[in-house]
Short mmCIF file of C-alpha atoms in Angstrom, two decimals:
data_model
loop_
_atom_site.label_atom_id
_atom_site.label_comp_id
_atom_site.label_asym_id
_atom_site.label_seq_id
_atom_site.Cartn_x
_atom_site.Cartn_y
_atom_site.Cartn_z
CA MET A 20 8.37 -23.75 -5.04
CA GLU A 21 9.95 -21.15 -3.80
CA THR A 22 10.48 -18.92 -7.00
CA ALA A 23 6.70 -20.08 -7.85
CA VAL A 24 5.62 -18.56 -4.66
CA ILE A 25 8.11 -15.21 -4.88
CA SER A 26 6.47 -14.94 -8.72
CA MET A 27 3.09 -14.97 -7.65
CA VAL A 28 3.61 -12.04 -4.95
CA LEU A 29 5.81 -10.07 -7.74
CA ILE A 30 4.54 -10.39 -10.84
CA PRO A 31 1.07 -8.67 -10.01
CA VAL A 32 2.66 -5.98 -8.73
CA TYR A 33 5.26 -5.73 -11.61
CA VAL A 34 2.31 -6.02 -14.39
CA SER A 35 0.16 -3.21 -12.37
CA LEU A 36 3.10 -0.48 -12.23
CA ILE A 37 4.17 -0.86 -15.68
CA PHE A 38 0.76 -0.60 -17.16
CA ILE A 39 -1.09 1.82 -14.55
CA PRO A 40 -0.52 4.87 -17.57
CA TYR A 41 -2.71 2.92 -19.86
CA TRP A 42 -5.41 1.94 -16.73
CA THR A 43 -5.71 5.67 -16.14
CA ARG A 44 -8.40 8.38 -16.99
CA ARG A 45 -8.18 9.56 -19.93
CA THR A 46 -8.16 13.23 -18.45
CA GLU A 47 -5.24 12.42 -16.58
CA SER A 48 -1.61 11.82 -17.45
CA PHE A 49 1.10 10.83 -14.61
CA GLY A 50 -0.66 12.65 -11.91
CA VAL A 51 -1.39 15.78 -14.34
CA SER A 52 -4.87 16.92 -15.49
CA ILE A 53 -4.91 17.36 -19.52
CA PRO A 54 -7.66 17.70 -21.75
CA GLU A 55 -9.22 14.44 -23.22
CA ARG A 56 -8.14 15.48 -26.91
CA VAL A 57 -4.06 15.18 -26.38
CA TYR A 58 -4.56 11.70 -24.68
CA LYS A 59 -3.37 10.36 -27.77
CA ASP A 60 -0.55 13.25 -28.92
CA GLU A 61 2.61 11.58 -30.28
CA ARG A 62 4.48 12.65 -27.03
CA LEU A 63 1.94 11.13 -24.88
CA LEU A 64 2.34 7.87 -26.24
CA ASN A 65 5.82 8.10 -26.55
CA MET A 66 5.72 8.89 -22.97
CA ARG A 67 3.60 6.31 -21.80
CA LYS A 68 5.61 3.42 -24.01
CA ALA A 69 8.67 4.80 -22.38
CA TYR A 70 7.69 4.77 -18.69
CA ALA A 71 6.33 1.07 -19.54
CA ILE A 72 9.51 -0.17 -21.00
CA ARG A 73 11.69 1.04 -18.00
CA THR A 74 9.60 -0.10 -15.47
CA GLY A 75 9.55 -3.63 -17.59
CA ILE A 76 13.18 -3.62 -17.48
CA LEU A 77 13.35 -2.81 -13.30
CA SER A 78 11.03 -5.37 -12.71
CA ILE A 79 13.04 -7.87 -14.55
CA LEU A 80 15.85 -6.73 -12.62
CA HIS A 81 14.30 -6.92 -9.25
CA TRP A 82 13.18 -10.36 -10.01
CA VAL A 83 15.98 -11.74 -10.94
CA PHE A 84 17.58 -10.17 -7.75
CA VAL A 85 15.13 -11.47 -5.25
CA VAL A 86 15.53 -15.24 -6.75
CA PHE A 87 19.52 -15.11 -6.66
CA LEU A 88 19.21 -13.86 -3.13
CA MET A 89 16.92 -16.37 -2.40
CA GLY A 90 19.12 -19.28 -3.82
CA ARG A 91 22.23 -18.13 -1.84
CA MET A 92 20.92 -16.83 1.36
CA GLU A 93 20.82 -19.25 4.30
CA VAL A 94 18.32 -18.16 6.64
CA SER A 95 15.41 -19.25 8.42
CA GLU A 96 11.89 -18.34 7.02
CA GLU A 97 11.11 -15.08 9.27
CA ALA A 98 14.26 -13.59 8.33
CA TRP A 99 13.93 -13.96 4.60
CA SER A 100 10.00 -12.93 5.00
CA ILE A 101 12.39 -9.63 6.45
CA TRP A 102 14.21 -9.55 3.56
CA PHE A 103 11.66 -10.09 1.11
CA THR A 104 9.71 -7.25 2.81
CA VAL A 105 12.69 -4.78 2.75
CA LEU A 106 13.45 -5.55 -0.87
CA LEU A 107 9.75 -5.21 -2.18
CA PHE A 108 9.59 -1.96 -0.50
CA GLY A 109 12.89 -0.83 -2.25
CA PHE A 110 11.65 -1.77 -5.68
CA LEU A 111 8.44 0.46 -4.77
CA ILE A 112 10.72 3.32 -3.95
CA VAL A 113 12.75 3.09 -6.97
CA ALA A 114 9.53 2.86 -9.01
CA PHE A 115 8.15 5.88 -7.41
CA PHE A 116 11.13 8.02 -8.63
CA LEU A 117 10.68 6.65 -11.99
CA TYR A 118 6.82 7.90 -12.25
CA TYR A 119 7.99 11.35 -10.62
CA MET A 120 10.46 11.88 -13.97
CA PHE A 121 7.74 11.35 -15.70
CA HIS A 122 4.97 13.17 -13.69
CA ARG A 123 7.61 16.61 -13.54
CA ARG A 124 8.08 16.02 -17.78
CA MET A 125 4.37 15.69 -17.95
CA LYS A 126 3.91 19.08 -16.32
CA GLU A 127 6.52 20.67 -17.68
CA LEU A 128 4.69 19.46 -21.34
CA LYS A 129 1.67 20.90 -20.04
CA THR A 130 2.78 24.10 -19.06
CA GLN A 131 4.51 24.77 -22.29
CA GLU A 132 1.62 23.89 -24.09
CA ASN A 133 -0.80 25.53 -22.44
CA TRP A 134 -3.45 22.70 -22.72
CA MET A 135 -6.04 23.90 -19.94
CA LYS A 136 -6.19 27.80 -21.43
CA ASP A 137 -9.66 27.38 -22.36
CA THR A 138 -13.20 27.34 -20.37
CA GLN A 139 -13.11 24.75 -17.57
CA THR A 140 -15.96 23.65 -15.14
CA VAL A 141 -17.13 21.09 -12.86
CA THR A 142 -20.15 18.65 -14.28
CA ALA A 143 -22.17 17.32 -11.87
CA ASP A 144 -25.18 15.21 -12.20
CA LEU A 145 -27.61 15.74 -8.77
CA SER A 146 -29.46 12.20 -9.95
CA PHE A 147 -26.23 10.39 -10.02
CA ARG A 148 -26.60 9.16 -6.50
CA ASP A 149 -30.04 8.01 -7.57
CA ARG A 150 -28.64 5.44 -9.66
CA LYS A 151 -27.63 1.95 -8.79
CA LEU A 152 -24.06 2.28 -8.46
CA THR A 153 -23.80 -0.53 -6.71
CA TYR A 154 -24.79 -4.15 -5.96
CA SER A 155 -26.81 -4.74 -2.72
CA SER A 156 -24.97 -4.49 0.39
CA TRP A 157 -27.19 -7.09 1.75
CA TRP A 158 -25.10 -9.82 0.02
CA PHE A 159 -22.36 -9.05 2.84
CA LEU A 160 -24.72 -11.54 4.89
CA VAL A 161 -22.97 -14.67 2.67
CA PRO A 162 -19.42 -13.75 4.31
CA PHE A 163 -20.93 -12.39 7.81
CA LEU A 164 -22.89 -15.88 7.93
CA ILE A 165 -19.74 -17.61 6.79
CA SER A 166 -18.09 -16.37 9.61
CA ALA A 167 -20.72 -16.67 12.18
CA ALA A 168 -20.85 -20.23 11.23
CA THR A 169 -16.94 -20.55 11.75
CA VAL A 170 -17.21 -18.85 15.03
CA LEU A 171 -19.96 -21.58 16.36
CA PHE A 172 -18.11 -24.49 14.91
CA THR A 173 -14.74 -23.40 16.70
CA ILE A 174 -17.30 -23.38 20.05
CA ARG A 175 -18.91 -26.46 19.58
CA MET A 176 -15.69 -28.53 18.69
CA TYR A 177 -13.25 -27.02 21.12
CA SER A 178 -12.80 -30.00 23.28
CA SER A 179 -11.84 -32.24 20.45
CA MET A 180 -9.22 -29.72 19.14
CA PRO A 181 -5.76 -30.63 20.24
CA ALA A 182 -3.67 -29.31 22.78
CA GLU A 183 -1.23 -27.32 20.53
CA LEU A 184 -2.81 -26.09 17.50
CA PRO A 185 -1.25 -25.44 13.99
CA MET A 186 -1.10 -21.78 13.34
CA GLN A 187 1.45 -21.41 10.31
CA TYR A 188 3.05 -23.60 7.63
CA GLY A 189 6.10 -23.52 5.70
CA LEU A 190 6.45 -24.40 2.09
CA ASP A 191 8.32 -27.50 3.14
CA ARG A 192 4.74 -28.37 4.59
CA GLU A 193 6.00 -28.23 7.83
CA VAL A 194 4.54 -26.72 10.90
CA THR A 195 6.53 -23.54 11.38
CA GLN A 196 4.28 -22.14 14.58
CA TRP A 197 1.98 -23.59 17.22
CA ALA A 198 -0.24 -22.30 19.87
CA GLU A 199 -1.26 -23.62 23.00
CA LYS A 200 -5.19 -24.60 22.83
CA SER A 201 -7.06 -21.50 24.20
CA TYR A 202 -10.24 -19.87 23.26
CA ARG A 203 -8.37 -16.60 22.08
CA SER A 204 -5.98 -18.70 19.90
CA ALA A 205 -8.45 -20.83 18.74
CA LEU A 206 -10.61 -18.04 17.90
CA MET A 207 -8.15 -16.05 16.19
CA LEU A 208 -9.12 -17.00 12.40
CA PRO A 209 -12.85 -16.39 12.50
CA ILE A 210 -12.07 -12.96 14.23
CA VAL A 211 -9.86 -11.88 11.39
CA GLN A 212 -12.85 -13.41 9.09
CA LEU A 213 -14.87 -11.08 10.63
CA TYR A 214 -12.72 -8.40 10.11
CA MET A 215 -11.68 -8.93 6.60
CA THR A 216 -15.99 -8.98 5.82
CA GLY A 217 -16.06 -5.67 7.83
CA ILE A 218 -13.22 -4.40 5.26
CA PHE A 219 -14.58 -5.49 1.94
CA PHE A 220 -17.94 -4.13 3.12
CA PHE A 221 -16.44 -0.76 4.19
CA VAL A 222 -14.39 -0.59 0.79
CA HIS A 223 -18.04 -1.71 -0.72
CA MET A 224 -19.60 1.54 1.01
CA VAL A 225 -16.82 3.67 -0.55
CA ILE A 226 -17.35 2.67 -4.07
CA GLY A 227 -21.31 3.61 -3.67
CA ARG A 228 -20.09 6.87 -1.65
CA ALA A 229 -17.15 8.32 -3.46
CA LYS A 230 -16.85 11.91 -4.74
CA GLN A 231 -18.71 11.84 -8.25
CA GLN A 232 -15.83 12.35 -11.12
CA THR A 233 -17.76 13.39 -14.70
CA SER A 234 -15.47 14.35 -17.48
CA ALA A 235 -16.91 17.96 -18.68
CA GLU A 236 -15.85 17.15 -22.17
CA ASN A 237 -18.31 14.01 -22.57
CA PRO A 238 -20.49 14.25 -19.33
CA GLU A 239 -23.41 11.75 -21.09
CA LYS A 240 -20.63 9.12 -21.70
CA SER A 241 -18.77 9.93 -18.58
CA LEU A 242 -21.66 9.10 -16.47
CA GLN A 243 -22.02 6.15 -17.90
CA GLN A 244 -18.69 4.79 -17.57
CA GLN A 245 -19.05 5.99 -13.73
CA VAL A 246 -21.68 3.39 -13.08
CA ILE A 247 -20.02 0.42 -14.89
CA PHE A 248 -16.83 0.97 -12.91
CA ARG A 249 -18.42 1.08 -9.85
CA ARG A 250 -20.94 -1.94 -10.19
CA ARG A 251 -17.88 -3.73 -11.79
CA TRP A 252 -15.91 -2.99 -8.43
CA SER A 253 -18.84 -3.52 -6.03
CA LEU A 254 -19.42 -7.29 -7.54
CA PHE A 255 -15.41 -7.65 -7.58
CA THR A 256 -15.45 -6.69 -3.56
CA ILE A 257 -18.77 -8.97 -2.88
CA VAL A 258 -16.99 -12.11 -4.55
CA SER A 259 -13.29 -11.50 -3.19
CA SER A 260 -15.11 -10.96 0.38
CA VAL A 261 -17.33 -14.73 -0.15
CA ILE A 262 -13.61 -15.92 -1.24
CA LEU A 263 -11.39 -15.00 1.29
CA THR A 264 -13.94 -16.01 4.23
CA LEU A 265 -14.04 -19.54 2.71
CA VAL A 266 -10.12 -19.72 2.40
CA PHE A 267 -10.35 -19.09 6.08
CA VAL A 268 -12.65 -21.93 7.17
CA VAL A 269 -9.87 -24.41 5.84
CA PRO A 270 -7.49 -24.04 8.48
CA GLN A 271 -10.10 -23.69 11.16
CA VAL A 272 -11.81 -27.21 10.26
CA SER A 273 -7.97 -28.72 10.16
CA PHE A 274 -8.17 -28.34 13.93
CA VAL A 275 -10.77 -31.04 14.42
CA TYR A 276 -10.31 -33.32 11.13
CA ASP A 277 -7.44 -34.19 9.27
CA LEU A 278 -6.28 -32.19 6.29
CA PRO A 279 -3.93 -32.69 3.49
CA VAL A 280 -1.36 -30.23 4.20
CA THR A 281 -0.70 -29.77 0.17
CA PHE A 282 -4.60 -29.18 -0.04
CA MET A 283 -4.37 -26.75 2.68
CA MET A 284 -1.63 -24.91 1.22
CA ILE A 285 -2.78 -24.82 -2.51
CA VAL A 286 -6.36 -23.06 -1.18
CA PRO A 287 -4.96 -19.83 0.18
CA PHE A 288 -2.45 -20.02 -3.03
CA LEU A 289 -5.56 -20.44 -5.52
CA ALA A 290 -7.83 -17.84 -3.74
CA ALA A 291 -4.94 -15.64 -3.77
CA LEU A 292 -4.24 -15.78 -7.30
CA ILE A 293 -8.44 -15.90 -8.78
CA ILE A 294 -8.69 -12.53 -6.79
CA VAL A 295 -5.24 -10.99 -8.21
CA VAL A 296 -5.77 -11.93 -11.51
CA GLY A 297 -9.48 -11.16 -11.79
CA ALA A 298 -8.12 -7.57 -10.27
CA ILE A 299 -5.99 -6.90 -12.97
CA VAL A 300 -8.43 -8.23 -15.49
CA LEU A 301 -10.78 -5.43 -14.31
CA SER A 302 -8.75 -2.66 -14.36
CA ALA A 303 -7.46 -3.58 -17.78
CA THR A 304 -10.91 -4.05 -18.86
CA THR A 305 -12.50 -1.04 -17.08
CA GLY A 306 -10.03 1.39 -16.44
CA GLN A 307 -10.10 3.97 -13.54
CA GLY A 308 -13.52 5.52 -13.64
CA GLY A 309 -14.59 2.93 -16.80
CA SER A 310 -12.23 4.68 -18.74
CA ARG A 311 -11.57 1.50 -21.02
CA VAL A 312 -15.55 0.96 -20.97
CA THR A 313 -16.10 1.44 -25.20
CA ASN A 314 -19.74 0.27 -25.46
CA VAL A 315 -20.85 3.57 -24.36
CA SER A 316 -21.76 6.73 -26.20
CA GLY A 317 -22.38 11.00 -25.88
CA LYS A 318 -21.71 14.25 -27.12
CA ASN A 319 -18.54 15.82 -26.85
CA GLU A 320 -18.56 19.54 -25.17
CA GLU A 321 -15.87 22.39 -25.78
CA ILE A 322 -14.97 22.96 -22.07
CA LEU A 323 -12.56 21.54 -19.91
CA ASP A 324 -12.67 19.91 -16.66
CA ARG A 325 -11.30 22.06 -13.83
CA ASP A 326 -7.19 21.97 -13.27
CA ASP A 327 -7.40 20.67 -9.90
CA ASP A 328 -3.73 19.48 -10.10
CA GLN A 329 -2.52 22.08 -7.16
CA TYR A 330 -4.37 19.54 -4.80
CA TRP A 331 -2.28 16.60 -5.65
CA LYS A 332 0.66 16.72 -3.95
CA LEU A 333 3.33 14.90 -5.73
CA GLY A 334 0.42 13.59 -8.32
CA GLN A 335 -0.74 10.88 -6.04
CA ILE A 336 -1.83 12.60 -2.44
CA TYR A 337 -5.15 14.38 -2.46
CA PHE A 338 -4.95 17.36 -0.16
CA ASN A 339 -7.60 19.87 -0.55
CA PRO A 340 -9.35 21.51 2.42
CA ASN A 341 -12.01 22.94 0.45
CA ASP A 342 -13.60 19.95 -0.79
CA PRO A 343 -15.93 18.23 1.63
CA SER A 344 -15.45 14.69 0.51
CA ILE A 345 -13.35 12.22 1.85
CA PHE A 346 -13.31 9.43 -0.73
CA LEU A 347 -12.64 9.95 -4.39
CA GLU A 348 -10.58 7.88 -7.30
CA LYS A 349 -7.18 7.92 -7.34
CA ARG A 350 -5.21 10.47 -10.03
CA PHE A 351 -2.68 7.70 -10.94
CA GLY A 352 -3.93 4.15 -10.63
CA VAL A 353 -7.22 2.24 -10.26
CA GLY A 354 -9.20 2.61 -7.43
CA TRP A 355 -9.95 5.39 -4.41
CA THR A 356 -8.07 7.34 -2.20
CA VAL A 357 -9.01 9.64 0.64
CA ASN A 358 -8.80 13.40 0.80
CA PHE A 359 -5.75 13.92 3.38
CA ALA A 360 -7.18 17.23 4.48
CA ARG A 361 -10.47 16.03 5.83
CA PRO A 362 -9.47 15.13 9.82
CA MET A 363 -12.01 11.96 9.16
CA SER A 364 -10.12 10.25 6.54
CA TRP A 365 -7.22 10.28 9.11
CA VAL A 366 -9.81 8.41 11.64
CA PHE A 367 -10.63 5.86 9.11
CA LEU A 368 -7.06 4.90 7.98
CA LEU A 369 -6.04 4.84 11.22
CA GLY A 370 -8.49 2.95 12.68
CA ILE A 371 -8.26 0.51 10.08
CA ILE A 372 -4.36 0.16 10.49
CA GLY A 373 -4.66 0.00 14.33
CA ILE A 374 -7.52 -2.40 14.29
CA ALA A 375 -4.93 -4.50 12.04
CA ILE A 376 -2.10 -4.24 14.45
CA LEU A 377 -4.14 -4.99 17.71
CA LEU A 378 -5.81 -8.45 16.58
CA PRO A 379 -2.57 -10.02 16.56
CA VAL A 380 -1.49 -8.76 19.38
CA LEU A 381 -4.54 -9.52 21.74
CA LEU A 382 -5.22 -12.81 20.00
CA GLY A 383 -1.52 -13.82 19.85
#
């Protein structure tokens, strides 16, 4: 059981890291901007393959080590959680240095071949914001109403709840953490529901308002891919929000009605599996910026996108004081990041992190 749980957490991380070079835009390689025409250059193909193989080997070794260590260590679940977190971050650090090796090699190859010597330009469609980039935000009324209903259920049924509330279960299906009944402890999960829904709503807004990034080499095709990319992730965000909100209903109902512990443990794992697999499939079929969407067409131009590598620190951190945009696509990976040169970016990041830290303190 423990091995299965560990695998469910680690395998999606492994898969994402292994295939990232294949999911990024064709105008970017290992955090370095390139002309789209060289994406299939044999040297770049070999680099992507070598990165995938090395990351795959690293992932296998890490998984074996974690499972072996888990079987040998006689510690509490809390201690094991700390060890697992440390081992995961250790793996990510090693994986980053592996990426950085390829990033530097890519920069050297780009300079050697002088790929960006041709005319460079920035392409923008002024009607882009008029397109339907996301599904309606009104869909978030569904998870918000579910959360509100959970709050009302808790208040109405508070007197029927036991004196101590089970807050956490171990893998052996035994309660590992109890909380004395109070409105604060009883309402903790519904408030987390509202917070999670708010986060998903925020992500949905980011998807619609993020910086337009259109390829100058094929602007028409790129625009179509951009719209498909944003709408697919918009739908995924809405569906994921509803699923997670429903998951939080189960333990709340268990405070009043007897529910099988097995059922209560399977539901969150199943929900997490659906969301994680869905994200991987969506990344693989859509790619960053819609780069893997093939049922679109356009005319190729003899111009290149502007080379903005100077603003991408280590190929992943965007820092451009001259760019008013706050949100934009990741350079290496699928999804969005922020312009760290804009103060408002830090306000958003610190606000989200701060609330996440304060909630357990205030409600614990």
